[in-house]
Amino acid sequence: MIRGKSIIEIDGLTREDIDSILNSATSFIEVLERKVKKVPTLRGNTIANLFFEPSTRTKNSFEIAAKRLSADLINFSASTSSLKKGESIIDTINTILGMKVNLFIIRHSDSGICRLISRLAGVPVINAGDGKHEHPTQALLDIYTIRESFGKLEGLKVAIVGDFLNSRVARSNIKMFKKMGLETTIVSPTMLLPEDEASLGLEIEHSIDEVIREADIIYMLRMQFERQARKFYPSIKEYNKFLSLDTDRFFSLKENSIVMHPGPVNRGIEISEELMDLADSNKEIARKFKIGKQVTNGVAIRMALLYLILG
Ligand code: NCD
C-alpha cells in the first residue's frame, strides 16, 4: 500500500506495490483514450510540481497526470545555479507548505535531496529524478511498457547500454528489473562505470555487439553531458564504434525484441541519425521502437501514483 507514502527509490516499493501501480495505470490508459480525458478523483487536492532542472517530458507528464485527475497544480521551475543549495530549497518547500499543498513532485540535481525533503515536509514527496541517484517513475513507466510489449516480465533479457555512471534512470531500472525477474546486462565502457563495478552484481560487457542478438530489450541510456564534470569518453566516433545503435546493428536484433530510451535522444550518439529517421518513416522499424509508448505510458503511471497516494 502506497497510500500517504513518498516515492523516493525503487527499494521503497514492494512487488505488490509495483503490481498495483501497473494495474491501476492500465485503467488510466483507458481514461486517456476517452474523448473527455478527465476524472474528478483528486478534486480539492493541491500538488506542487517543483523542477530545479530542465525537463520536457517528466514535468509535463506529471502536470497532465495531475490535471486529468482534477487536482490543482502549482508549477515551479528554477535552475539550481540561481539557488543556494540545501538551505534555500528547504526555504522554498516551507513557503509552499504554508500554502497547504498535499503532495510535492521534485526534480533536483542533488542526489538524495528528495529523501531529505520527504523527512521534513510531512506530506508525500515523489522523486522526479534527483541527481545521479534515482528516477523511480521512469522505472515504473519502463516496466509497464515492457510488460505491455511482451505480456510477461519473468526471464526477459535486458541490456542497459551507455552512460551508466551518471544515470539515475539506470540505477532505478536495475533495481526494478531485479525485483521483477528480468536478467540484466550492463553495456558500458570502464570509464562510464562505477569504480566498484563488481559490486553491482551484474554481467558487464563493453560493446553493444556482445548483446545485440540475445537481448529482448535494448535500453539505451542518454549520454549525460550535463552531469559529467569532466570528459568521460574520448570521442563520439569511439562511442559510435562500441555503443551506438545504428541501422546495421538494428537489423541483427532478435525478432521480437524492442528498443527503449528515456529521452531525449542525443541523435547521432546513442542512436544514429539514420536509424532515428527510419524509425520516424518506416512502420516495420517503428514497431520495435517504444520511445513514444514510454511517453504515453508515463502519464498513466503518474496518474496511478497520484491516485494511489492521495486517493
Ligand atoms: C531522463 C532524466 O532526466 O533523468 N529523462 C527523463 O526523465 N525522461 C533522461 C536522463 O537524463 O537519463
PDB file of C-alpha atoms and ligand atoms in Angstrom:
ATOM      1  CA  MET A   1       0.000   0.000   0.000  1.00  0.00           C
ATOM      2  CA  ILE A   2       1.477   3.329  -1.007  1.00  0.00           C
ATOM      3  CA  ARG A   3      -1.345   5.488   0.351  1.00  0.00           C
ATOM      4  CA  GLY A   4       0.139   8.573   2.034  1.00  0.00           C
ATOM      5  CA  LYS A   5       3.704   7.461   1.209  1.00  0.00           C
ATOM      6  CA  SER A   6       6.596   9.144  -0.573  1.00  0.00           C
ATOM      7  CA  ILE A   7       8.117   7.538  -3.691  1.00  0.00           C
ATOM      8  CA  ILE A   8      11.847   8.148  -3.426  1.00  0.00           C
ATOM      9  CA  GLU A   9      13.526   4.989  -4.738  1.00  0.00           C
ATOM     10  CA  ILE A  10      12.663   1.555  -6.054  1.00  0.00           C
ATOM     11  CA  ASP A  11      13.752  -0.187  -2.846  1.00  0.00           C
ATOM     12  CA  GLY A  12      10.890   1.588  -1.068  1.00  0.00           C
ATOM     13  CA  LEU A  13       8.351  -0.328  -3.173  1.00  0.00           C
ATOM     14  CA  THR A  14       7.298  -3.946  -2.675  1.00  0.00           C
ATOM     15  CA  ARG A  15       6.477  -6.219  -5.575  1.00  0.00           C
ATOM     16  CA  GLU A  16       2.786  -5.882  -4.568  1.00  0.00           C
ATOM     17  CA  ASP A  17       3.054  -2.070  -4.646  1.00  0.00           C
ATOM     18  CA  ILE A  18       4.527  -2.253  -8.149  1.00  0.00           C
ATOM     19  CA  ASP A  19       1.823  -4.642  -9.365  1.00  0.00           C
ATOM     20  CA  SER A  20      -0.908  -2.417  -8.014  1.00  0.00           C
ATOM     21  CA  ILE A  21       0.636   0.700  -9.647  1.00  0.00           C
ATOM     22  CA  LEU A  22       0.905  -1.111 -13.011  1.00  0.00           C
ATOM     23  CA  ASN A  23      -2.647  -2.446 -12.818  1.00  0.00           C
ATOM     24  CA  SER A  24      -4.068   0.886 -11.875  1.00  0.00           C
ATOM     25  CA  ALA A  25      -2.129   2.507 -14.768  1.00  0.00           C
ATOM     26  CA  THR A  26      -3.964   0.168 -17.155  1.00  0.00           C
ATOM     27  CA  SER A  27      -7.289   1.618 -16.053  1.00  0.00           C
ATOM     28  CA  PHE A  28      -5.953   5.138 -16.547  1.00  0.00           C
ATOM     29  CA  ILE A  29      -4.791   4.264 -20.073  1.00  0.00           C
ATOM     30  CA  GLU A  30      -8.457   3.643 -20.719  1.00  0.00           C
ATOM     31  CA  VAL A  31      -9.330   7.116 -19.352  1.00  0.00           C
ATOM     32  CA  LEU A  32      -6.670   8.653 -21.624  1.00  0.00           C
ATOM     33  CA  GLU A  33      -8.302   7.048 -24.652  1.00  0.00           C
ATOM     34  CA  ARG A  34     -11.690   8.604 -23.898  1.00  0.00           C
ATOM     35  CA  LYS A  35     -12.926  11.737 -25.633  1.00  0.00           C
ATOM     36  CA  VAL A  36     -13.095  13.565 -22.293  1.00  0.00           C
ATOM     37  CA  LYS A  37      -9.807  12.600 -20.652  1.00  0.00           C
ATOM     38  CA  LYS A  38     -10.596  13.763 -17.152  1.00  0.00           C
ATOM     39  CA  VAL A  39     -11.937  12.233 -13.935  1.00  0.00           C
ATOM     40  CA  PRO A  40     -12.858  14.037 -10.685  1.00  0.00           C
ATOM     41  CA  THR A  41     -10.818  11.692  -8.446  1.00  0.00           C
ATOM     42  CA  LEU A  42      -8.430  14.244  -6.873  1.00  0.00           C
ATOM     43  CA  ARG A  43     -10.676  17.293  -6.799  1.00  0.00           C
ATOM     44  CA  GLY A  44      -9.720  19.551  -3.886  1.00  0.00           C
ATOM     45  CA  ASN A  45      -6.091  18.306  -3.735  1.00  0.00           C
ATOM     46  CA  THR A  46      -3.194  20.639  -4.491  1.00  0.00           C
ATOM     47  CA  ILE A  47       0.036  19.317  -5.974  1.00  0.00           C
ATOM     48  CA  ALA A  48       3.308  21.252  -6.231  1.00  0.00           C
ATOM     49  CA  ASN A  49       5.440  20.364  -9.273  1.00  0.00           C
ATOM     50  CA  LEU A  50       8.927  21.665  -8.421  1.00  0.00           C
ATOM     51  CA  PHE A  51      11.557  21.330 -11.144  1.00  0.00           C
ATOM     52  CA  PHE A  52      15.005  22.687 -10.329  1.00  0.00           C
ATOM     53  CA  GLU A  53      16.448  21.130 -13.526  1.00  0.00           C
ATOM     54  CA  PRO A  54      15.306  21.412 -17.140  1.00  0.00           C
ATOM     55  CA  SER A  55      12.760  18.814 -18.231  1.00  0.00           C
ATOM     56  CA  THR A  56      10.237  18.417 -21.020  1.00  0.00           C
ATOM     57  CA  ARG A  57       8.637  15.048 -20.660  1.00  0.00           C
ATOM     58  CA  THR A  58       8.717  14.352 -16.931  1.00  0.00           C
ATOM     59  CA  LYS A  59       7.488  17.795 -15.896  1.00  0.00           C
ATOM     60  CA  ASN A  60       4.685  17.927 -18.451  1.00  0.00           C
ATOM     61  CA  SER A  61       3.775  14.310 -17.816  1.00  0.00           C
ATOM     62  CA  PHE A  62       3.208  14.985 -14.098  1.00  0.00           C
ATOM     63  CA  GLU A  63       1.315  18.158 -14.933  1.00  0.00           C
ATOM     64  CA  ILE A  64      -1.031  16.401 -17.344  1.00  0.00           C
ATOM     65  CA  ALA A  65      -1.493  13.500 -14.908  1.00  0.00           C
ATOM     66  CA  ALA A  66      -2.497  15.851 -12.075  1.00  0.00           C
ATOM     67  CA  LYS A  67      -4.858  17.812 -14.317  1.00  0.00           C
ATOM     68  CA  ARG A  68      -6.520  14.662 -15.717  1.00  0.00           C
ATOM     69  CA  LEU A  69      -7.314  13.733 -12.109  1.00  0.00           C
ATOM     70  CA  SER A  70      -8.756  17.230 -11.456  1.00  0.00           C
ATOM     71  CA  ALA A  71      -6.129  18.201  -8.859  1.00  0.00           C
ATOM     72  CA  ASP A  72      -4.950  21.810  -8.617  1.00  0.00           C
ATOM     73  CA  LEU A  73      -1.326  22.238  -9.610  1.00  0.00           C
ATOM     74  CA  ILE A  74       1.410  24.738  -8.808  1.00  0.00           C
ATOM     75  CA  ASN A  75       4.333  24.695 -11.242  1.00  0.00           C
ATOM     76  CA  PHE A  76       7.733  25.913 -10.108  1.00  0.00           C
ATOM     77  CA  SER A  77      10.798  25.902 -12.351  1.00  0.00           C
ATOM     78  CA  ALA A  78      14.198  27.186 -11.399  1.00  0.00           C
ATOM     79  CA  SER A  79      17.731  26.459 -12.409  1.00  0.00           C
ATOM     80  CA  THR A  80      19.709  25.131  -9.478  1.00  0.00           C
ATOM     81  CA  SER A  81      22.523  27.536 -10.178  1.00  0.00           C
ATOM     82  CA  SER A  82      20.411  30.501  -9.113  1.00  0.00           C
ATOM     83  CA  LEU A  83      19.652  28.947  -5.746  1.00  0.00           C
ATOM     84  CA  LYS A  84      21.922  28.266  -2.847  1.00  0.00           C
ATOM     85  CA  LYS A  85      21.817  24.501  -2.442  1.00  0.00           C
ATOM     86  CA  GLY A  86      20.306  22.798   0.593  1.00  0.00           C
ATOM     87  CA  GLU A  87      19.129  25.671   2.697  1.00  0.00           C
ATOM     88  CA  SER A  88      17.291  27.602   0.025  1.00  0.00           C
ATOM     89  CA  ILE A  89      15.356  24.656  -1.379  1.00  0.00           C
ATOM     90  CA  ILE A  90      14.142  23.914   2.135  1.00  0.00           C
ATOM     91  CA  ASP A  91      13.027  27.533   2.483  1.00  0.00           C
ATOM     92  CA  THR A  92      11.163  27.153  -0.811  1.00  0.00           C
ATOM     93  CA  ILE A  93       9.483  23.950   0.400  1.00  0.00           C
ATOM     94  CA  ASN A  94       8.462  25.574   3.697  1.00  0.00           C
ATOM     95  CA  THR A  95       6.974  28.527   1.874  1.00  0.00           C
ATOM     96  CA  ILE A  96       4.921  26.275  -0.382  1.00  0.00           C
ATOM     97  CA  LEU A  97       3.924  24.075   2.578  1.00  0.00           C
ATOM     98  CA  GLY A  98       2.436  27.201   4.128  1.00  0.00           C
ATOM     99  CA  MET A  99       0.017  27.211   1.170  1.00  0.00           C
ATOM    100  CA  LYS A 100      -1.304  23.799   2.293  1.00  0.00           C
ATOM    101  CA  VAL A 101      -0.236  21.586  -0.595  1.00  0.00           C
ATOM    102  CA  ASN A 102      -0.982  17.844  -0.397  1.00  0.00           C
ATOM    103  CA  LEU A 103       1.996  16.469  -2.328  1.00  0.00           C
ATOM    104  CA  PHE A 104       5.347  17.537  -3.776  1.00  0.00           C
ATOM    105  CA  ILE A 105       6.868  16.339  -7.037  1.00  0.00           C
ATOM    106  CA  ILE A 106      10.562  17.244  -7.076  1.00  0.00           C
ATOM    107  CA  ARG A 107      13.361  17.149  -9.617  1.00  0.00           C
ATOM    108  CA  HIS A 108      16.727  18.437  -8.469  1.00  0.00           C
ATOM    109  CA  SER A 109      20.381  17.959  -9.355  1.00  0.00           C
ATOM    110  CA  ASP A 110      21.394  16.973  -5.789  1.00  0.00           C
ATOM    111  CA  SER A 111      21.382  13.202  -5.232  1.00  0.00           C
ATOM    112  CA  GLY A 112      19.368  12.350  -2.118  1.00  0.00           C
ATOM    113  CA  ILE A 113      17.558  15.691  -1.775  1.00  0.00           C
ATOM    114  CA  CYS A 114      14.098  14.113  -2.190  1.00  0.00           C
ATOM    115  CA  ARG A 115      14.672  11.821   0.786  1.00  0.00           C
ATOM    116  CA  LEU A 116      15.716  14.784   2.906  1.00  0.00           C
ATOM    117  CA  ILE A 117      12.656  16.794   1.880  1.00  0.00           C
ATOM    118  CA  SER A 118      10.310  13.852   2.481  1.00  0.00           C
ATOM    119  CA  ARG A 119      11.569  13.678   6.077  1.00  0.00           C
ATOM    120  CA  LEU A 120      10.949  17.374   6.640  1.00  0.00           C
ATOM    121  CA  ALA A 121       7.795  18.034   4.638  1.00  0.00           C
ATOM    122  CA  GLY A 122       5.139  15.962   6.400  1.00  0.00           C
ATOM    123  CA  VAL A 123       3.364  15.380   3.069  1.00  0.00           C
ATOM    124  CA  PRO A 124       4.222  12.773   0.409  1.00  0.00           C
ATOM    125  CA  VAL A 125       7.079  13.523  -1.996  1.00  0.00           C
ATOM    126  CA  ILE A 126       7.554  11.944  -5.433  1.00  0.00           C
ATOM    127  CA  ASN A 127      11.118  11.890  -6.718  1.00  0.00           C
ATOM    128  CA  ALA A 128      11.060  13.023 -10.365  1.00  0.00           C
ATOM    129  CA  GLY A 129      14.846  12.495 -10.676  1.00  0.00           C
ATOM    130  CA  ASP A 130      17.442  13.528  -8.084  1.00  0.00           C
ATOM    131  CA  GLY A 131      20.967  13.993  -9.401  1.00  0.00           C
ATOM    132  CA  LYS A 132      22.620  10.676 -10.184  1.00  0.00           C
ATOM    133  CA  HIS A 133      20.562   8.857  -7.548  1.00  0.00           C
ATOM    134  CA  GLU A 134      17.175   7.588  -8.788  1.00  0.00           C
ATOM    135  CA  HIS A 135      14.250   8.227 -11.103  1.00  0.00           C
ATOM    136  CA  PRO A 136      11.591   5.802  -9.845  1.00  0.00           C
ATOM    137  CA  THR A 137       8.662   6.958 -12.004  1.00  0.00           C
ATOM    138  CA  GLN A 138      10.808   6.391 -15.105  1.00  0.00           C
ATOM    139  CA  ALA A 139      11.482   2.805 -13.976  1.00  0.00           C
ATOM    140  CA  LEU A 140       7.749   2.286 -13.373  1.00  0.00           C
ATOM    141  CA  LEU A 141       6.767   3.502 -16.827  1.00  0.00           C
ATOM    142  CA  ASP A 142       9.563   1.433 -18.338  1.00  0.00           C
ATOM    143  CA  ILE A 143       8.497  -1.801 -16.648  1.00  0.00           C
ATOM    144  CA  TYR A 144       4.902  -1.059 -17.649  1.00  0.00           C
ATOM    145  CA  THR A 145       5.989  -0.631 -21.281  1.00  0.00           C
ATOM    146  CA  ILE A 146       7.948  -3.898 -21.176  1.00  0.00           C
ATOM    147  CA  ARG A 147       5.027  -5.826 -19.668  1.00  0.00           C
ATOM    148  CA  GLU A 148       2.700  -4.334 -22.277  1.00  0.00           C
ATOM    149  CA  SER A 149       5.079  -5.313 -25.099  1.00  0.00           C
ATOM    150  CA  PHE A 150       5.730  -8.910 -24.017  1.00  0.00           C
ATOM    151  CA  GLY A 151       2.704  -9.774 -21.852  1.00  0.00           C
ATOM    152  CA  LYS A 152       5.160 -11.024 -19.201  1.00  0.00           C
ATOM    153  CA  LEU A 153       8.331  -9.988 -17.367  1.00  0.00           C
ATOM    154  CA  GLU A 154       9.926 -13.049 -15.793  1.00  0.00           C
ATOM    155  CA  GLY A 155      13.056 -14.254 -17.602  1.00  0.00           C
ATOM    156  CA  LEU A 156      13.280 -11.470 -20.198  1.00  0.00           C
ATOM    157  CA  LYS A 157      16.824 -10.398 -21.072  1.00  0.00           C
ATOM    158  CA  VAL A 158      17.514  -6.683 -20.889  1.00  0.00           C
ATOM    159  CA  ALA A 159      20.716  -4.894 -21.898  1.00  0.00           C
ATOM    160  CA  ILE A 160      21.192  -1.379 -20.496  1.00  0.00           C
ATOM    161  CA  VAL A 161      23.604   0.436 -22.824  1.00  0.00           C
ATOM    162  CA  GLY A 162      25.637   3.597 -22.282  1.00  0.00           C
ATOM    163  CA  ASP A 163      26.495   6.140 -19.606  1.00  0.00           C
ATOM    164  CA  PHE A 164      25.790   4.055 -16.533  1.00  0.00           C
ATOM    165  CA  LEU A 165      27.923   6.126 -14.164  1.00  0.00           C
ATOM    166  CA  ASN A 166      25.888   9.312 -14.410  1.00  0.00           C
ATOM    167  CA  SER A 167      22.456   7.758 -14.906  1.00  0.00           C
ATOM    168  CA  ARG A 168      19.687   7.852 -12.313  1.00  0.00           C
ATOM    169  CA  VAL A 169      17.471   6.046 -14.834  1.00  0.00           C
ATOM    170  CA  ALA A 170      19.874   3.089 -14.872  1.00  0.00           C
ATOM    171  CA  ARG A 171      20.106   2.998 -11.090  1.00  0.00           C
ATOM    172  CA  SER A 172      16.337   2.787 -10.684  1.00  0.00           C
ATOM    173  CA  ASN A 173      15.938   0.349 -13.543  1.00  0.00           C
ATOM    174  CA  ILE A 174      18.493  -2.220 -12.408  1.00  0.00           C
ATOM    175  CA  LYS A 175      16.625  -2.447  -9.095  1.00  0.00           C
ATOM    176  CA  MET A 176      13.271  -2.613 -10.837  1.00  0.00           C
ATOM    177  CA  PHE A 177      14.400  -5.290 -13.295  1.00  0.00           C
ATOM    178  CA  LYS A 178      15.847  -7.418 -10.498  1.00  0.00           C
ATOM    179  CA  LYS A 179      12.656  -7.152  -8.434  1.00  0.00           C
ATOM    180  CA  MET A 180      10.505  -8.144 -11.407  1.00  0.00           C
ATOM    181  CA  GLY A 181      12.626 -11.118 -12.506  1.00  0.00           C
ATOM    182  CA  LEU A 182      14.399  -9.816 -15.616  1.00  0.00           C
ATOM    183  CA  GLU A 183      18.028 -10.698 -16.423  1.00  0.00           C
ATOM    184  CA  THR A 184      20.093  -7.517 -16.740  1.00  0.00           C
ATOM    185  CA  THR A 185      23.397  -6.944 -18.539  1.00  0.00           C
ATOM    186  CA  ILE A 186      25.143  -3.566 -18.458  1.00  0.00           C
ATOM    187  CA  VAL A 187      26.959  -2.476 -21.617  1.00  0.00           C
ATOM    188  CA  SER A 188      29.291   0.372 -20.813  1.00  0.00           C
ATOM    189  CA  PRO A 189      32.961   1.270 -21.137  1.00  0.00           C
ATOM    190  CA  THR A 190      35.007   1.126 -17.929  1.00  0.00           C
ATOM    191  CA  MET A 191      35.186   4.918 -17.792  1.00  0.00           C
ATOM    192  CA  LEU A 192      31.375   5.147 -17.661  1.00  0.00           C
ATOM    193  CA  LEU A 193      31.052   2.535 -14.905  1.00  0.00           C
ATOM    194  CA  PRO A 194      31.432   2.978 -11.143  1.00  0.00           C
ATOM    195  CA  GLU A 195      34.922   2.091  -9.882  1.00  0.00           C
ATOM    196  CA  ASP A 196      33.463  -0.782  -7.826  1.00  0.00           C
ATOM    197  CA  GLU A 197      31.577  -2.207 -10.810  1.00  0.00           C
ATOM    198  CA  ALA A 198      31.720  -5.749  -9.379  1.00  0.00           C
ATOM    199  CA  SER A 199      29.510  -4.589  -6.502  1.00  0.00           C
ATOM    200  CA  LEU A 200      26.665  -4.152  -8.976  1.00  0.00           C
ATOM    201  CA  GLY A 201      26.481  -7.935  -9.158  1.00  0.00           C
ATOM    202  CA  LEU A 202      25.555  -7.739 -12.845  1.00  0.00           C
ATOM    203  CA  GLU A 203      27.044  -9.069 -16.014  1.00  0.00           C
ATOM    204  CA  ILE A 204      29.065  -6.311 -17.715  1.00  0.00           C
ATOM    205  CA  GLU A 205      30.008  -6.011 -21.389  1.00  0.00           C
ATOM    206  CA  HIS A 206      31.895  -3.249 -23.162  1.00  0.00           C
ATOM    207  CA  SER A 207      30.357  -3.400 -26.642  1.00  0.00           C
ATOM    208  CA  ILE A 208      26.746  -3.478 -27.791  1.00  0.00           C
ATOM    209  CA  ASP A 209      27.695  -6.184 -30.303  1.00  0.00           C
ATOM    210  CA  GLU A 210      28.006  -8.625 -27.384  1.00  0.00           C
ATOM    211  CA  VAL A 211      24.296  -8.360 -26.555  1.00  0.00           C
ATOM    212  CA  ILE A 212      22.529  -7.309 -29.731  1.00  0.00           C
ATOM    213  CA  ARG A 213      21.497 -10.797 -30.867  1.00  0.00           C
ATOM    214  CA  GLU A 214      20.437 -12.032 -27.434  1.00  0.00           C
ATOM    215  CA  ALA A 215      18.598  -9.187 -25.737  1.00  0.00           C
ATOM    216  CA  ASP A 216      14.819  -8.940 -25.642  1.00  0.00           C
ATOM    217  CA  ILE A 217      15.098  -5.302 -24.608  1.00  0.00           C
ATOM    218  CA  ILE A 218      17.857  -2.911 -25.680  1.00  0.00           C
ATOM    219  CA  TYR A 219      17.625   0.003 -23.230  1.00  0.00           C
ATOM    220  CA  MET A 220      19.721   2.929 -24.473  1.00  0.00           C
ATOM    221  CA  LEU A 221      20.798   5.448 -21.805  1.00  0.00           C
ATOM    222  CA  ARG A 222      21.178   9.109 -22.579  1.00  0.00           C
ATOM    223  CA  MET A 223      24.758  10.357 -22.558  1.00  0.00           C
ATOM    224  CA  GLN A 224      24.595  12.678 -19.537  1.00  0.00           C
ATOM    225  CA  PHE A 225      26.816  15.530 -20.707  1.00  0.00           C
ATOM    226  CA  GLU A 226      25.358  17.917 -18.118  1.00  0.00           C
ATOM    227  CA  ARG A 227      26.205  15.567 -15.242  1.00  0.00           C
ATOM    228  CA  GLN A 228      29.787  14.972 -16.374  1.00  0.00           C
ATOM    229  CA  ALA A 229      32.195  17.206 -14.500  1.00  0.00           C
ATOM    230  CA  ARG A 230      34.992  16.030 -16.762  1.00  0.00           C
ATOM    231  CA  LYS A 231      35.149  14.392 -20.156  1.00  0.00           C
ATOM    232  CA  PHE A 232      34.283  10.727 -19.703  1.00  0.00           C
ATOM    233  CA  TYR A 233      34.665   9.436 -23.221  1.00  0.00           C
ATOM    234  CA  PRO A 234      37.368  10.089 -25.809  1.00  0.00           C
ATOM    235  CA  SER A 235      35.202  10.918 -28.838  1.00  0.00           C
ATOM    236  CA  ILE A 236      31.803  10.472 -30.403  1.00  0.00           C
ATOM    237  CA  LYS A 237      33.411   8.365 -33.128  1.00  0.00           C
ATOM    238  CA  GLU A 238      34.695   5.994 -30.469  1.00  0.00           C
ATOM    239  CA  TYR A 239      31.279   5.930 -28.781  1.00  0.00           C
ATOM    240  CA  ASN A 240      29.613   5.099 -32.102  1.00  0.00           C
ATOM    241  CA  LYS A 241      32.038   2.244 -32.662  1.00  0.00           C
ATOM    242  CA  PHE A 242      31.192   0.373 -29.461  1.00  0.00           C
ATOM    243  CA  LEU A 243      27.937   1.681 -28.016  1.00  0.00           C
ATOM    244  CA  SER A 244      25.595   3.302 -30.526  1.00  0.00           C
ATOM    245  CA  LEU A 245      22.591   1.636 -32.071  1.00  0.00           C
ATOM    246  CA  ASP A 246      22.851   2.094 -35.828  1.00  0.00           C
ATOM    247  CA  THR A 247      20.958   0.610 -38.757  1.00  0.00           C
ATOM    248  CA  ASP A 248      23.271  -2.412 -39.203  1.00  0.00           C
ATOM    249  CA  ARG A 249      23.043  -3.326 -35.548  1.00  0.00           C
ATOM    250  CA  PHE A 250      19.290  -2.765 -35.589  1.00  0.00           C
ATOM    251  CA  PHE A 251      18.900  -5.451 -38.259  1.00  0.00           C
ATOM    252  CA  SER A 252      20.689  -8.011 -36.131  1.00  0.00           C
ATOM    253  CA  LEU A 253      18.197  -7.623 -33.256  1.00  0.00           C
ATOM    254  CA  LYS A 254      16.074 -10.618 -32.302  1.00  0.00           C
ATOM    255  CA  GLU A 255      12.663 -10.923 -33.987  1.00  0.00           C
ATOM    256  CA  ASN A 256      10.503  -9.753 -31.064  1.00  0.00           C
ATOM    257  CA  SER A 257      12.992  -7.518 -29.314  1.00  0.00           C
ATOM    258  CA  ILE A 258      12.295  -3.863 -28.521  1.00  0.00           C
ATOM    259  CA  VAL A 259      14.322  -0.640 -28.253  1.00  0.00           C
ATOM    260  CA  MET A 260      13.797   1.811 -25.375  1.00  0.00           C
ATOM    261  CA  HIS A 261      15.270   5.174 -24.352  1.00  0.00           C
ATOM    262  CA  PRO A 262      14.140   7.517 -21.544  1.00  0.00           C
ATOM    263  CA  GLY A 263      14.503  10.537 -23.837  1.00  0.00           C
ATOM    264  CA  PRO A 264      15.541  12.959 -25.009  1.00  0.00           C
ATOM    265  CA  VAL A 265      17.721  11.050 -27.501  1.00  0.00           C
ATOM    266  CA  ASN A 266      21.057  12.624 -28.440  1.00  0.00           C
ATOM    267  CA  ARG A 267      20.715  11.857 -32.159  1.00  0.00           C
ATOM    268  CA  GLY A 268      23.930  10.500 -33.623  1.00  0.00           C
ATOM    269  CA  ILE A 269      25.217   9.409 -30.226  1.00  0.00           C
ATOM    270  CA  GLU A 270      23.022   6.767 -28.539  1.00  0.00           C
ATOM    271  CA  ILE A 271      21.065   6.120 -31.742  1.00  0.00           C
ATOM    272  CA  SER A 272      22.254   7.041 -35.240  1.00  0.00           C
ATOM    273  CA  GLU A 273      20.561   9.843 -37.163  1.00  0.00           C
ATOM    274  CA  GLU A 274      19.797   7.410 -39.977  1.00  0.00           C
ATOM    275  CA  LEU A 275      18.056   4.927 -37.697  1.00  0.00           C
ATOM    276  CA  MET A 276      16.077   7.659 -35.914  1.00  0.00           C
ATOM    277  CA  ASP A 277      14.861   8.944 -39.295  1.00  0.00           C
ATOM    278  CA  LEU A 278      13.920   5.413 -40.375  1.00  0.00           C
ATOM    279  CA  ALA A 279      12.012   4.924 -37.116  1.00  0.00           C
ATOM    280  CA  ASP A 280      10.017   8.053 -37.969  1.00  0.00           C
ATOM    281  CA  SER A 281       9.224   6.989 -41.511  1.00  0.00           C
ATOM    282  CA  ASN A 282       9.190   3.176 -41.691  1.00  0.00           C
ATOM    283  CA  LYS A 283       6.392   1.307 -39.901  1.00  0.00           C
ATOM    284  CA  GLU A 284       8.265  -2.004 -39.722  1.00  0.00           C
ATOM    285  CA  ILE A 285      11.198  -0.321 -37.963  1.00  0.00           C
ATOM    286  CA  ALA A 286       8.972   1.852 -35.780  1.00  0.00           C
ATOM    287  CA  ARG A 287       7.290  -1.298 -34.404  1.00  0.00           C
ATOM    288  CA  LYS A 288      10.379  -2.075 -32.332  1.00  0.00           C
ATOM    289  CA  PHE A 289      10.831   1.491 -31.039  1.00  0.00           C
ATOM    290  CA  LYS A 290       8.938   2.033 -27.776  1.00  0.00           C
ATOM    291  CA  ILE A 291      10.137   5.589 -27.074  1.00  0.00           C
ATOM    292  CA  GLY A 292       6.746   7.145 -27.903  1.00  0.00           C
ATOM    293  CA  LYS A 293       4.933   4.447 -25.915  1.00  0.00           C
ATOM    294  CA  GLN A 294       7.135   5.205 -22.908  1.00  0.00           C
ATOM    295  CA  VAL A 295       5.947   8.816 -23.006  1.00  0.00           C
ATOM    296  CA  THR A 296       2.259   7.878 -23.292  1.00  0.00           C
ATOM    297  CA  ASN A 297       2.501   5.257 -20.561  1.00  0.00           C
ATOM    298  CA  GLY A 298       4.308   7.778 -18.352  1.00  0.00           C
ATOM    299  CA  VAL A 299       1.129   9.844 -17.976  1.00  0.00           C
ATOM    300  CA  ALA A 300      -0.925   6.786 -16.944  1.00  0.00           C
ATOM    301  CA  ILE A 301       1.753   5.640 -14.471  1.00  0.00           C
ATOM    302  CA  ARG A 302       1.881   9.095 -12.863  1.00  0.00           C
ATOM    303  CA  MET A 303      -1.931   9.236 -12.680  1.00  0.00           C
ATOM    304  CA  ALA A 304      -1.873   5.836 -10.966  1.00  0.00           C
ATOM    305  CA  LEU A 305       0.727   7.022  -8.443  1.00  0.00           C
ATOM    306  CA  LEU A 306      -1.105  10.239  -7.591  1.00  0.00           C
ATOM    307  CA  TYR A 307      -4.368   8.326  -7.265  1.00  0.00           C
ATOM    308  CA  LEU A 308      -2.919   5.597  -5.056  1.00  0.00           C
ATOM    309  CA  ILE A 309      -1.010   8.042  -2.821  1.00  0.00           C
ATOM    310  CA  LEU A 310      -3.738  10.683  -2.422  1.00  0.00           C
ATOM    311  CA  GLY A 311      -6.980   8.936  -3.386  1.00  0.00           C
TER     312      GLY A 311
HETATM  313  C1  NCD B   1      15.944  11.330 -18.050  1.00  0.00           C
HETATM  314  C2  NCD B   1      16.315  12.210 -16.879  1.00  0.00           C
HETATM  315  O1  NCD B   1      16.325  13.426 -16.990  1.00  0.00           O
HETATM  316  O2  NCD B   1      16.629  11.643 -15.869  1.00  0.00           O
HETATM  317  N1  NCD B   1      14.881  11.771 -18.810  1.00  0.00           N
HETATM  318  C3  NCD B   1      13.633  11.669 -18.388  1.00  0.00           C
HETATM  319  O3  NCD B   1      13.315  11.961 -17.267  1.00  0.00           O
HETATM  320  N2  NCD B   1      12.775  11.202 -19.303  1.00  0.00           N
HETATM  321  C4  NCD B   1      16.997  11.190 -19.035  1.00  0.00           C
HETATM  322  C5  NCD B   1      18.303  11.082 -18.431  1.00  0.00           C
HETATM  323  O4  NCD B   1      18.881  12.137 -18.232  1.00  0.00           O
HETATM  324  O5  NCD B   1      18.732   9.967 -18.177  1.00  0.00           O
END
